[in-house]
Every structure is written in C-alpha cells, then in structure tokens.
PDB file of C-alpha atoms and ligand atoms in Angstrom:
ATOM      1  CA  MET N 907       8.256   4.295  13.799  1.00 42.00           C
ATOM      2  CA  SER N 908       5.158   2.325  14.594  1.00 47.00           C
ATOM      3  CA  GLY N 909       6.722  -1.086  15.304  1.00 63.00           C
ATOM      4  CA  HIS N 910       9.277  -3.552  14.035  1.00 74.00           C
ATOM      5  CA  LYS N 911       6.848  -5.551  11.877  1.00 90.00           C
ATOM      6  CA  LYS N 912       7.263  -4.923   8.135  1.00 97.00           C
ATOM      7  CA  ILE N 913       4.584  -5.070   5.454  1.00 98.00           C
ATOM      8  CA  ILE N 914       5.363  -6.101   1.867  1.00 98.00           C
ATOM      9  CA  ILE N 915       2.532  -5.847  -0.654  1.00 98.00           C
ATOM     10  CA  GLY N 916       2.976  -6.962  -4.257  1.00 98.00           C
ATOM     11  CA  ASN N 917       0.786  -4.962  -6.633  1.00 98.00           C
ATOM     12  CA  TRP N 918       0.130  -7.168  -9.674  1.00 98.00           C
ATOM     13  CA  LYS N 919      -1.875  -4.426 -11.440  1.00 98.00           C
ATOM     14  CA  MET N 920      -3.517  -5.505 -14.732  1.00 98.00           C
ATOM     15  CA  HIS N 921      -1.376  -8.613 -15.157  1.00 98.00           C
ATOM     16  CA  PHE N 922      -2.182 -12.342 -15.193  1.00 98.00           C
ATOM     17  CA  THR N 923      -5.286 -14.220 -16.291  1.00 98.00           C
ATOM     18  CA  VAL N 924      -7.183 -16.105 -13.576  1.00 98.00           C
ATOM     19  CA  LYS N 925      -5.227 -19.264 -14.434  1.00 98.00           C
ATOM     20  CA  GLN N 926      -1.870 -17.476 -14.405  1.00 98.00           C
ATOM     21  CA  ALA N 927      -2.651 -15.707 -11.127  1.00 98.00           C
ATOM     22  CA  ALA N 928      -3.657 -18.994  -9.462  1.00 97.00           C
ATOM     23  CA  ALA N 929      -0.514 -20.710 -10.771  1.00 97.00           C
ATOM     24  CA  PHE N 930       1.611 -17.825  -9.496  1.00 96.00           C
ATOM     25  CA  ALA N 931      -0.070 -17.895  -6.088  1.00 97.00           C
ATOM     26  CA  THR N 932       0.585 -21.648  -5.873  1.00 96.00           C
ATOM     27  CA  LYS N 933       4.314 -20.918  -5.965  1.00 95.00           C
ATOM     28  CA  PHE N 934       3.992 -18.927  -2.729  1.00 93.00           C
ATOM     29  CA  ILE N 935       2.403 -21.722  -0.706  1.00 91.00           C
ATOM     30  CA  SER N 936       5.702 -23.506  -0.116  1.00 88.00           C
ATOM     31  CA  LYS N 937       7.431 -20.264   0.954  1.00 93.00           C
ATOM     32  CA  SER N 938       7.796 -19.609   4.632  1.00 93.00           C
ATOM     33  CA  VAL N 939       6.908 -16.045   5.502  1.00 96.00           C
ATOM     34  CA  PRO N 940       9.550 -14.581   7.838  1.00 96.00           C
ATOM     35  CA  ALA N 941       8.444 -13.797  11.391  1.00 92.00           C
ATOM     36  CA  ASP N 942       7.284 -10.206  11.755  1.00 95.00           C
ATOM     37  CA  VAL N 943       6.566  -9.681   8.063  1.00 98.00           C
ATOM     38  CA  LEU N 944       3.070  -9.289   6.668  1.00 98.00           C
ATOM     39  CA  VAL N 945       3.001 -10.256   2.984  1.00 98.00           C
ATOM     40  CA  GLY N 946       0.135  -9.482   0.622  1.00 98.00           C
ATOM     41  CA  VAL N 947      -0.516  -9.976  -3.079  1.00 98.00           C
ATOM     42  CA  THR N 948      -2.937  -8.011  -5.206  1.00 98.00           C
ATOM     43  CA  PRO N 949      -4.683  -9.962  -7.971  1.00 98.00           C
ATOM     44  CA  ASN N 950      -7.119  -8.335 -10.390  1.00 98.00           C
ATOM     45  CA  CYS N 951     -10.738  -8.659  -9.300  1.00 97.00           C
ATOM     46  CA  LEU N 952     -11.503 -11.623 -11.593  1.00 98.00           C
ATOM     47  CA  ALA N 953      -8.671 -13.599  -9.994  1.00 98.00           C
ATOM     48  CA  LEU N 954      -9.404 -12.594  -6.374  1.00 98.00           C
ATOM     49  CA  SER N 955     -11.597 -15.548  -5.562  1.00 98.00           C
ATOM     50  CA  GLU N 956      -9.249 -18.141  -7.085  1.00 98.00           C
ATOM     51  CA  VAL N 957      -6.122 -16.650  -5.497  1.00 98.00           C
ATOM     52  CA  SER N 958      -7.821 -16.282  -2.142  1.00 98.00           C
ATOM     53  CA  GLY N 959      -8.727 -20.002  -2.293  1.00 97.00           C
ATOM     54  CA  VAL N 960      -5.147 -20.976  -3.198  1.00 97.00           C
ATOM     55  CA  LEU N 961      -3.683 -18.868  -0.389  1.00 97.00           C
ATOM     56  CA  SER N 962      -6.309 -19.691   2.236  1.00 95.00           C
ATOM     57  CA  LYS N 963      -3.990 -22.060   4.095  1.00 88.00           C
ATOM     58  CA  SER N 964      -0.916 -19.855   3.717  1.00 94.00           C
ATOM     59  CA  ALA N 965       0.178 -16.849   5.753  1.00 95.00           C
ATOM     60  CA  ILE N 966      -0.078 -14.607   2.689  1.00 97.00           C
ATOM     61  CA  ASN N 967      -2.793 -11.954   2.626  1.00 97.00           C
ATOM     62  CA  VAL N 968      -4.942 -11.047  -0.338  1.00 98.00           C
ATOM     63  CA  VAL N 969      -5.375  -7.401  -1.299  1.00 98.00           C
ATOM     64  CA  SER N 970      -7.939  -6.031  -3.729  1.00 98.00           C
ATOM     65  CA  GLN N 971      -6.708  -3.451  -6.246  1.00 98.00           C
ATOM     66  CA  ASN N 972      -9.902  -1.448  -6.002  1.00 98.00           C
ATOM     67  CA  ALA N 973     -13.604  -1.429  -5.106  1.00 98.00           C
ATOM     68  CA  TYR N 974     -16.490   1.022  -5.388  1.00 98.00           C
ATOM     69  CA  TYR N 975     -17.778   2.947  -2.379  1.00 98.00           C
ATOM     70  CA  GLU N 976     -21.485   2.124  -2.550  1.00 98.00           C
ATOM     71  CA  ASP N 977     -22.371  -1.199  -0.953  1.00 97.00           C
ATOM     72  CA  GLU N 978     -24.706  -2.280  -3.786  1.00 97.00           C
ATOM     73  CA  GLY N 979     -26.890  -0.874  -6.533  1.00 98.00           C
ATOM     74  CA  ALA N 980     -26.999   0.205 -10.146  1.00 98.00           C
ATOM     75  CA  PHE N 981     -23.279   0.771 -10.735  1.00 98.00           C
ATOM     76  CA  THR N 982     -22.516  -1.213 -13.863  1.00 98.00           C
ATOM     77  CA  GLY N 983     -19.019  -2.623 -13.963  1.00 96.00           C
ATOM     78  CA  GLU N 984     -18.188  -1.972 -10.323  1.00 97.00           C
ATOM     79  CA  VAL N 985     -17.410  -4.330  -7.452  1.00 98.00           C
ATOM     80  CA  SER N 986     -18.354  -3.349  -3.893  1.00 98.00           C
ATOM     81  CA  MET N 987     -16.516  -3.704  -0.586  1.00 98.00           C
ATOM     82  CA  PRO N 988     -19.108  -6.176   0.802  1.00 98.00           C
ATOM     83  CA  MET N 989     -18.394  -8.363  -2.265  1.00 98.00           C
ATOM     84  CA  LEU N 990     -14.734  -8.505  -1.204  1.00 98.00           C
ATOM     85  CA  ARG N 991     -15.550  -9.815   2.267  1.00 97.00           C
ATOM     86  CA  GLY N 992     -13.940 -13.180   2.848  1.00 96.00           C
ATOM     87  CA  LEU N 993     -11.782 -12.747  -0.265  1.00 98.00           C
ATOM     88  CA  ALA N 994      -9.549  -9.775   0.581  1.00 98.00           C
ATOM     89  CA  ASP N 995      -8.153  -8.448   3.856  1.00 97.00           C
ATOM     90  CA  PHE N 996      -7.012  -5.119   2.402  1.00 98.00           C
ATOM     91  CA  VAL N 997      -7.965  -2.851  -0.487  1.00 98.00           C
ATOM     92  CA  LEU N 998      -5.864  -0.292  -2.374  1.00 98.00           C
ATOM     93  CA  VAL N 999      -7.528   3.120  -2.473  1.00 98.00           C
ATOM     94  CA  GLY N1000      -6.444   6.001  -4.695  1.00 98.00           C
ATOM     95  CA  HIS N1001      -3.513   4.309  -6.408  1.00 98.00           C
ATOM     96  CA  SER N1002      -1.939   6.945  -8.650  1.00 96.00           C
ATOM     97  CA  GLU N1003      -2.956   5.015 -11.770  1.00 96.00           C
ATOM     98  CA  ARG N1004      -6.567   5.309 -10.643  1.00 97.00           C
ATOM     99  CA  ARG N1005      -6.160   8.969  -9.726  1.00 97.00           C
ATOM    100  CA  HIS N1006      -4.391   9.983 -12.927  1.00 95.00           C
ATOM    101  CA  ILE N1007      -5.603   7.565 -15.609  1.00 96.00           C
ATOM    102  CA  LEU N1008      -9.103   6.855 -14.281  1.00 95.00           C
ATOM    103  CA  ARG N1009      -9.580  10.350 -12.839  1.00 95.00           C
ATOM    104  CA  GLU N1010     -10.435   9.358  -9.273  1.00 96.00           C
ATOM    105  CA  SER N1011     -10.692  12.374  -7.012  1.00 98.00           C
ATOM    106  CA  ASN N1012      -9.786  12.854  -3.357  1.00 98.00           C
ATOM    107  CA  ASP N1013     -13.521  12.704  -2.590  1.00 98.00           C
ATOM    108  CA  TYR N1014     -13.655   9.244  -4.143  1.00 97.00           C
ATOM    109  CA  THR N1015     -10.826   8.077  -1.898  1.00 98.00           C
ATOM    110  CA  ARG N1016     -12.655   9.489   1.151  1.00 98.00           C
ATOM    111  CA  GLU N1017     -15.796   7.521   0.294  1.00 98.00           C
ATOM    112  CA  LYS N1018     -13.804   4.382  -0.458  1.00 98.00           C
ATOM    113  CA  CYS N1019     -11.804   4.413   2.807  1.00 98.00           C
ATOM    114  CA  ALA N1020     -15.039   4.708   4.780  1.00 98.00           C
ATOM    115  CA  ALA N1021     -16.708   1.966   2.680  1.00 98.00           C
ATOM    116  CA  ALA N1022     -13.752  -0.367   3.271  1.00 98.00           C
ATOM    117  CA  PHE N1023     -14.037  -0.030   7.059  1.00 98.00           C
ATOM    118  CA  ARG N1024     -17.814  -0.612   6.872  1.00 98.00           C
ATOM    119  CA  SER N1025     -16.958  -4.020   5.407  1.00 98.00           C
ATOM    120  CA  ASN N1026     -14.082  -4.730   7.810  1.00 98.00           C
ATOM    121  CA  ILE N1027     -11.466  -4.401   5.089  1.00 98.00           C
ATOM    122  CA  VAL N1028      -8.367  -2.332   5.800  1.00 98.00           C
ATOM    123  CA  PRO N1029      -7.768   0.425   3.235  1.00 98.00           C
ATOM    124  CA  ILE N1030      -4.290   1.165   1.920  1.00 98.00           C
ATOM    125  CA  LEU N1031      -4.608   4.818   0.893  1.00 98.00           C
ATOM    126  CA  CYS N1032      -2.020   5.724  -1.757  1.00 98.00           C
ATOM    127  CA  VAL N1033      -0.745   9.299  -1.831  1.00 98.00           C
ATOM    128  CA  GLY N1034       2.033  11.087  -3.681  1.00 97.00           C
ATOM    129  CA  GLU N1035       2.948  13.984  -5.919  1.00 96.00           C
ATOM    130  CA  THR N1036       3.509  14.123  -9.693  1.00 95.00           C
ATOM    131  CA  LEU N1037       6.799  15.281 -11.188  1.00 93.00           C
ATOM    132  CA  VAL N1038       5.392  18.743 -11.984  1.00 94.00           C
ATOM    133  CA  GLU N1039       4.042  19.106  -8.451  1.00 95.00           C
ATOM    134  CA  ARG N1040       7.436  18.098  -7.087  1.00 93.00           C
ATOM    135  CA  GLN N1041       9.308  20.525  -9.350  1.00 92.00           C
ATOM    136  CA  ASN N1042       6.999  23.304  -8.135  1.00 95.00           C
ATOM    137  CA  TYR N1043       7.627  22.403  -4.473  1.00 95.00           C
ATOM    138  CA  HIS N1044       4.003  21.359  -3.980  1.00 96.00           C
ATOM    139  CA  THR N1045       4.697  17.941  -2.443  1.00 95.00           C
ATOM    140  CA  ASN N1046       3.600  18.918   1.072  1.00 95.00           C
ATOM    141  CA  GLN N1047       0.438  20.607  -0.192  1.00 97.00           C
ATOM    142  CA  VAL N1048      -0.499  17.559  -2.283  1.00 97.00           C
ATOM    143  CA  LEU N1049       0.040  15.231   0.685  1.00 98.00           C
ATOM    144  CA  ASN N1050      -2.017  17.552   2.914  1.00 97.00           C
ATOM    145  CA  ASP N1051      -4.913  17.614   0.452  1.00 98.00           C
ATOM    146  CA  GLN N1052      -4.878  13.878  -0.238  1.00 98.00           C
ATOM    147  CA  LEU N1053      -4.786  13.052   3.486  1.00 98.00           C
ATOM    148  CA  SER N1054      -7.148  15.681   4.844  1.00 98.00           C
ATOM    149  CA  VAL N1055      -9.846  14.744   2.312  1.00 98.00           C
ATOM    150  CA  GLY N1056      -9.084  11.003   2.035  1.00 98.00           C
ATOM    151  CA  LEU N1057      -9.251  10.429   5.805  1.00 98.00           C
ATOM    152  CA  ALA N1058     -12.077  12.877   6.540  1.00 98.00           C
ATOM    153  CA  ASP N1059     -14.862  10.341   7.124  1.00 98.00           C
ATOM    154  CA  LEU N1060     -12.865   8.043   9.400  1.00 98.00           C
ATOM    155  CA  THR N1061     -12.687   7.773  13.168  1.00 98.00           C
ATOM    156  CA  THR N1062      -9.404   8.086  15.055  1.00 98.00           C
ATOM    157  CA  GLU N1063      -9.532   4.371  15.739  1.00 98.00           C
ATOM    158  CA  GLU N1064      -9.920   3.560  12.036  1.00 98.00           C
ATOM    159  CA  VAL N1065      -7.071   5.859  11.007  1.00 98.00           C
ATOM    160  CA  SER N1066      -4.859   4.192  13.617  1.00 98.00           C
ATOM    161  CA  LYS N1067      -5.492   0.797  12.002  1.00 97.00           C
ATOM    162  CA  MET N1068      -5.021   1.745   8.367  1.00 98.00           C
ATOM    163  CA  ILE N1069      -2.117   1.862   5.947  1.00 98.00           C
ATOM    164  CA  ILE N1070      -0.927   4.833   3.907  1.00 98.00           C
ATOM    165  CA  ALA N1071       1.390   4.243   0.949  1.00 98.00           C
ATOM    166  CA  TYR N1072       3.644   7.110  -0.117  1.00 98.00           C
ATOM    167  CA  GLU N1073       4.116   6.629  -3.846  1.00 97.00           C
ATOM    168  CA  PRO N1074       5.630   9.590  -5.694  1.00 96.00           C
ATOM    169  CA  VAL N1075       3.975   9.329  -9.114  1.00 94.00           C
ATOM    170  CA  TRP N1076       7.195  10.057 -11.008  1.00 91.00           C
ATOM    171  CA  ALA N1077       8.839   7.002  -9.396  1.00 91.00           C
ATOM    172  CA  ILE N1078       6.142   4.468 -10.295  1.00 89.00           C
ATOM    173  CA  GLY N1079       7.084   2.007 -13.018  1.00 84.00           C
ATOM    174  CA  THR N1080       9.784   4.358 -14.262  1.00 86.00           C
ATOM    175  CA  GLY N1081      12.905   2.867 -12.666  1.00 82.00           C
ATOM    176  CA  GLU N1082      13.347   6.405 -11.294  1.00 81.00           C
ATOM    177  CA  TYR N1083      13.366   5.812  -7.575  1.00 77.00           C
ATOM    178  CA  ALA N1084      13.150   8.345  -4.779  1.00 91.00           C
ATOM    179  CA  ARG N1085      16.160   9.085  -2.591  1.00 95.00           C
ATOM    180  CA  PRO N1086      15.742   7.587   0.894  1.00 96.00           C
ATOM    181  CA  GLU N1087      16.247  11.038   2.455  1.00 96.00           C
ATOM    182  CA  ASP N1088      13.332  12.409   0.416  1.00 95.00           C
ATOM    183  CA  VAL N1089      11.173   9.433   1.369  1.00 97.00           C
ATOM    184  CA  GLU N1090      12.030  10.012   5.024  1.00 97.00           C
ATOM    185  CA  LYS N1091      10.894  13.645   4.753  1.00 96.00           C
ATOM    186  CA  ALA N1092       7.648  12.733   2.982  1.00 97.00           C
ATOM    187  CA  VAL N1093       6.848   9.976   5.475  1.00 97.00           C
ATOM    188  CA  ALA N1094       7.509  12.355   8.389  1.00 97.00           C
ATOM    189  CA  LYS N1095       5.179  14.830   6.702  1.00 97.00           C
ATOM    190  CA  ILE N1096       2.483  12.155   6.372  1.00 98.00           C
ATOM    191  CA  ARG N1097       2.745  11.209  10.054  1.00 98.00           C
ATOM    192  CA  ALA N1098       2.718  14.890  11.062  1.00 98.00           C
ATOM    193  CA  GLU N1099      -0.425  15.480   9.013  1.00 98.00           C
ATOM    194  CA  VAL N1100      -2.157  12.427  10.503  1.00 98.00           C
ATOM    195  CA  THR N1101      -1.089  13.601  13.982  1.00 98.00           C
ATOM    196  CA  SER N1102      -2.497  17.072  13.406  1.00 97.00           C
ATOM    197  CA  LEU N1103      -5.789  15.633  12.135  1.00 97.00           C
ATOM    198  CA  TYR N1104      -6.250  12.659  14.490  1.00 98.00           C
ATOM    199  CA  GLY N1105      -3.771  13.019  17.343  1.00 98.00           C
ATOM    200  CA  VAL N1106      -0.470  11.580  18.471  1.00 97.00           C
ATOM    201  CA  ILE N1107      -1.610   7.970  18.843  1.00 96.00           C
ATOM    202  CA  ALA N1108      -3.032   7.818  15.310  1.00 97.00           C
ATOM    203  CA  GLY N1109       0.100   9.517  13.904  1.00 97.00           C
ATOM    204  CA  ALA N1110       2.313   6.902  15.525  1.00 96.00           C
ATOM    205  CA  SER N1111       0.066   3.878  14.871  1.00 97.00           C
ATOM    206  CA  VAL N1112      -0.821   4.386  11.216  1.00 98.00           C
ATOM    207  CA  LYS N1113       1.367   2.192   8.994  1.00 98.00           C
ATOM    208  CA  VAL N1114       3.229   3.979   6.219  1.00 98.00           C
ATOM    209  CA  LEU N1115       4.680   2.213   3.170  1.00 98.00           C
ATOM    210  CA  TYR N1116       6.923   3.437   0.374  1.00 97.00           C
ATOM    211  CA  GLY N1117       6.265   2.468  -3.246  1.00 97.00           C
ATOM    212  CA  GLY N1118       7.900   3.362  -6.564  1.00 96.00           C
ATOM    213  CA  SER N1119      10.420   1.238  -8.503  1.00 94.00           C
ATOM    214  CA  VAL N1120      11.298  -0.878  -5.477  1.00 96.00           C
ATOM    215  CA  THR N1121      13.714  -3.732  -6.243  1.00 97.00           C
ATOM    216  CA  ARG N1122      15.700  -6.223  -4.201  1.00 97.00           C
ATOM    217  CA  GLU N1123      18.681  -3.879  -4.663  1.00 97.00           C
ATOM    218  CA  ASN N1124      17.079  -0.778  -3.113  1.00 97.00           C
ATOM    219  CA  ALA N1125      14.498  -2.375  -0.754  1.00 98.00           C
ATOM    220  CA  ARG N1126      16.723  -2.312   2.320  1.00 98.00           C
ATOM    221  CA  SER N1127      17.491   1.397   1.955  1.00 98.00           C
ATOM    222  CA  TYR N1128      13.761   2.152   2.284  1.00 98.00           C
ATOM    223  CA  LEU N1129      12.971  -0.448   4.937  1.00 98.00           C
ATOM    224  CA  GLU N1130      15.630   1.032   7.191  1.00 97.00           C
ATOM    225  CA  ILE N1131      14.118   4.527   7.096  1.00 97.00           C
ATOM    226  CA  ASN N1132      12.677   5.649  10.404  1.00 94.00           C
ATOM    227  CA  GLY N1133       8.890   5.684  10.021  1.00 95.00           C
ATOM    228  CA  VAL N1134       8.671   3.356   7.004  1.00 98.00           C
ATOM    229  CA  ASP N1135       6.702   0.199   7.841  1.00 98.00           C
ATOM    230  CA  GLY N1136       7.010  -1.544   4.517  1.00 98.00           C
ATOM    231  CA  LEU N1137       6.823  -1.437   0.732  1.00 98.00           C
ATOM    232  CA  LEU N1138       4.275  -1.484  -2.063  1.00 98.00           C
ATOM    233  CA  VAL N1139       6.019  -3.289  -4.910  1.00 98.00           C
ATOM    234  CA  GLY N1140       4.778  -3.206  -8.509  1.00 98.00           C
ATOM    235  CA  GLY N1141       7.020  -4.531 -11.302  1.00 97.00           C
ATOM    236  CA  ALA N1142       9.270  -6.538  -8.984  1.00 98.00           C
ATOM    237  CA  SER N1143       6.254  -8.416  -7.583  1.00 98.00           C
ATOM    238  CA  LEU N1144       5.527 -10.098 -10.914  1.00 98.00           C
ATOM    239  CA  SER N1145       7.992 -12.936 -10.401  1.00 97.00           C
ATOM    240  CA  VAL N1146       8.889 -14.962  -7.336  1.00 96.00           C
ATOM    241  CA  ALA N1147      12.582 -14.476  -8.137  1.00 96.00           C
ATOM    242  CA  THR N1148      12.327 -10.698  -7.839  1.00 98.00           C
ATOM    243  CA  PHE N1149       9.621 -10.492  -5.142  1.00 98.00           C
ATOM    244  CA  TRP N1150      10.603 -13.045  -2.526  1.00 98.00           C
ATOM    245  CA  PRO N1151      14.101 -11.605  -1.887  1.00 98.00           C
ATOM    246  CA  ILE N1152      12.337  -8.355  -0.900  1.00 98.00           C
ATOM    247  CA  VAL N1153      10.195 -10.289   1.602  1.00 98.00           C
ATOM    248  CA  GLU N1154      13.368 -11.865   3.023  1.00 98.00           C
ATOM    249  CA  ILE N1155      15.121  -8.500   3.311  1.00 98.00           C
ATOM    250  CA  ALA N1156      12.074  -7.232   5.237  1.00 98.00           C
ATOM    251  CA  GLY N1157      12.403 -10.226   7.563  1.00 97.00           C
ATOM    252  CA  ALA N1158      16.071  -9.433   8.202  1.00 97.00           C
ATOM    253  CA  VAL N1159      15.370  -5.739   8.845  1.00 96.00           C
ATOM    254  CA  SER N1160      12.497  -6.477  11.219  1.00 94.00           C
ATOM    255  CA  SER N1161      14.507  -8.945  13.250  1.00 90.00           C
ATOM    256  CA  VAL N1162      17.325  -6.377  13.644  1.00 87.00           C
ATOM    257  CA  ASN N1163      14.734  -3.793  14.754  1.00 86.00           C
ATOM    258  CA  LYS N1164      13.225  -6.268  17.203  1.00 83.00           C
ATOM    259  CA  GLN N1165      16.647  -6.906  18.724  1.00 82.00           C
ATOM    260  CA  LYS N1166      17.321  -3.145  18.991  1.00 83.00           C
ATOM    261  CA  LYS N1167      13.978  -2.659  20.742  1.00 80.00           C
ATOM    262  CA  LYS N1168      14.812  -5.397  23.240  1.00 82.00           C
ATOM    263  CA  GLU N1169      18.182  -3.801  23.982  1.00 85.00           C
ATOM    264  CA  ALA N1170      16.745  -0.319  24.347  1.00 78.00           C
TER     265      ALA N1170
HETATM  266  P1  LIG E1132       6.481  -0.075  -9.375  1.00 83.84           P
HETATM  267  O1  LIG E1132       4.954   0.129  -8.949  1.00 83.84           O
HETATM  268  O2  LIG E1132       7.160  -0.815  -8.245  1.00 83.84           O
HETATM  269  O3  LIG E1132       6.445  -0.879 -10.636  1.00 83.84           O
HETATM  270  O4  LIG E1132       7.074   1.289  -9.560  1.00 83.84           O
HETATM  271  C1  LIG E1132       4.606   0.482  -7.641  1.00 83.84           C
HETATM  272  C2  LIG E1132       3.116   0.696  -7.522  1.00 83.84           C
HETATM  273  O5  LIG E1132       2.497   1.181  -8.474  1.00 83.84           O
HETATM  274  O6  LIG E1132       2.507   0.383  -6.501  1.00 83.84           O
END
C-alpha cells in the first residue's frame, strides 16, 4: 500500500454540454473535500476550460479524458498535452473505451504517457482484461503487455509519480462488478510488474485505482483492499448524490488508515 491518501476520480465520459458541465461543477464548490482525499472530475475536452475555471478556487482537480501524443502539428481533430496545461492536472490514457471502441493500441498509450509527463501532466494509465481474456485465464498476460509497453518510455521517477487504474473491461458500465479478492490479486500483479520493470520503490509508490461499476454500496469494499489507492468512477459520478458519498467513504477509510499507521 503506497499511503493512506485516497484518490477518487469521476469519469464523466461523453456526458454534459459545456453549460451542464459548468453547472455540475458549481455544485462541488460548496463541498468540503475530506482530508487525505484527492478528488478529480473528468469533463469532455470542450468543457475542460469552463470547468477548470469554476473549480479553480476549490480543492477539486480537473482530469482530461484524453489527449494526443504529438505536441502540435497537422492532426485534425486532436488536442495535445501542451494545450491541457493549466486546465488539467491529470489525463486518462488508454481507457478501455478508447482501446476497444477507438482502437488505441498499447503503443499509443506508451506515447501518450510520455507526452503527458513532457507537459507536466500526470497520466492515469488504464489497464484491464476483457471477459474473453478473463475466461481464458489471460488476465496476467494482458496486464503484463499493457504495462510493459505503456510504461516503456518513462523514467523510474515518472512511473513512481503516476497512477494506474485497474479496470476489468467486463465490469465497466455493466453493473457487473469484480470481487474484491480478484481486484486484490490484479492490483498485486500490477505492483509486481511495475516492481520488476522499475524497482521496488516505483512498485510501492505508483498509485493504483480500481474502476468498474463502483457505487456508494461497494466503494468501501474496494477502498479497504491492500494496495488500492482509490477509485475511477463512471456512472456513479454523474450526480452529486451518487458521487459525493463515495468521496466521503474514501475520507473515512483514509482516516482509519492514518490512525492505524500512527499506532503501528
Ligand atoms: P463505470 O465506469 O463506473 O460506469 O463502470 C468506470 C470507468 O469507465 O472508468
């Protein structure tokens, strides 16, 4: 476990117009973020600037859903990492919807993680197996491939600072959530792979999140897993009533962990 601080990121995906996103973000300003919880929201790229302005005086971080890996040039329709500077603190890389619907490869994620660090933005690299891969016992191989390629252009120091989200594809947006014992195994596998590639310090320092049908009802069972630093929340992040209780549960779990650390 890399620390008692918990990270809760709400992935808004392709929801909300600019106006709706700004109005939604406004609701968060009055919320007090619990000590030892990092909260982030993920507007679409049109709404990034507006939401970042609304949240500039709050403790809530802004996360970009995506960006291209070249810094500038003839790439019609793309947004670059340097364009996110000052607007987003983090960027999602290789979300399964981008891998499977938009056909992004592991090589793309490698380029994007490196591009994010060039612009001082922390990448959140999403990894995870499909249902077929799981049924064929390929989970470990998939995680190995996604990590060994995705992290390949980074330094040990960069890997130590980044976030990896374990999101089994079959559990995303399906209501089908992973058993905590399976998440624990996958997260241990992720840390072991990072350790074998970048050493013990990187393996212990990298932050690892779980994502896939997280709700206020099951959030605690994941947050209490050894090695899980937080959650990437999709559907439940689309309303304050379903998202904020998850942030509060994270606050409660991190203060218990802090106490345990003190007593140890
Ligand atoms: P979900 O999405 O919580 O709706 O399953 C998670 C994600 O895609 O990050």
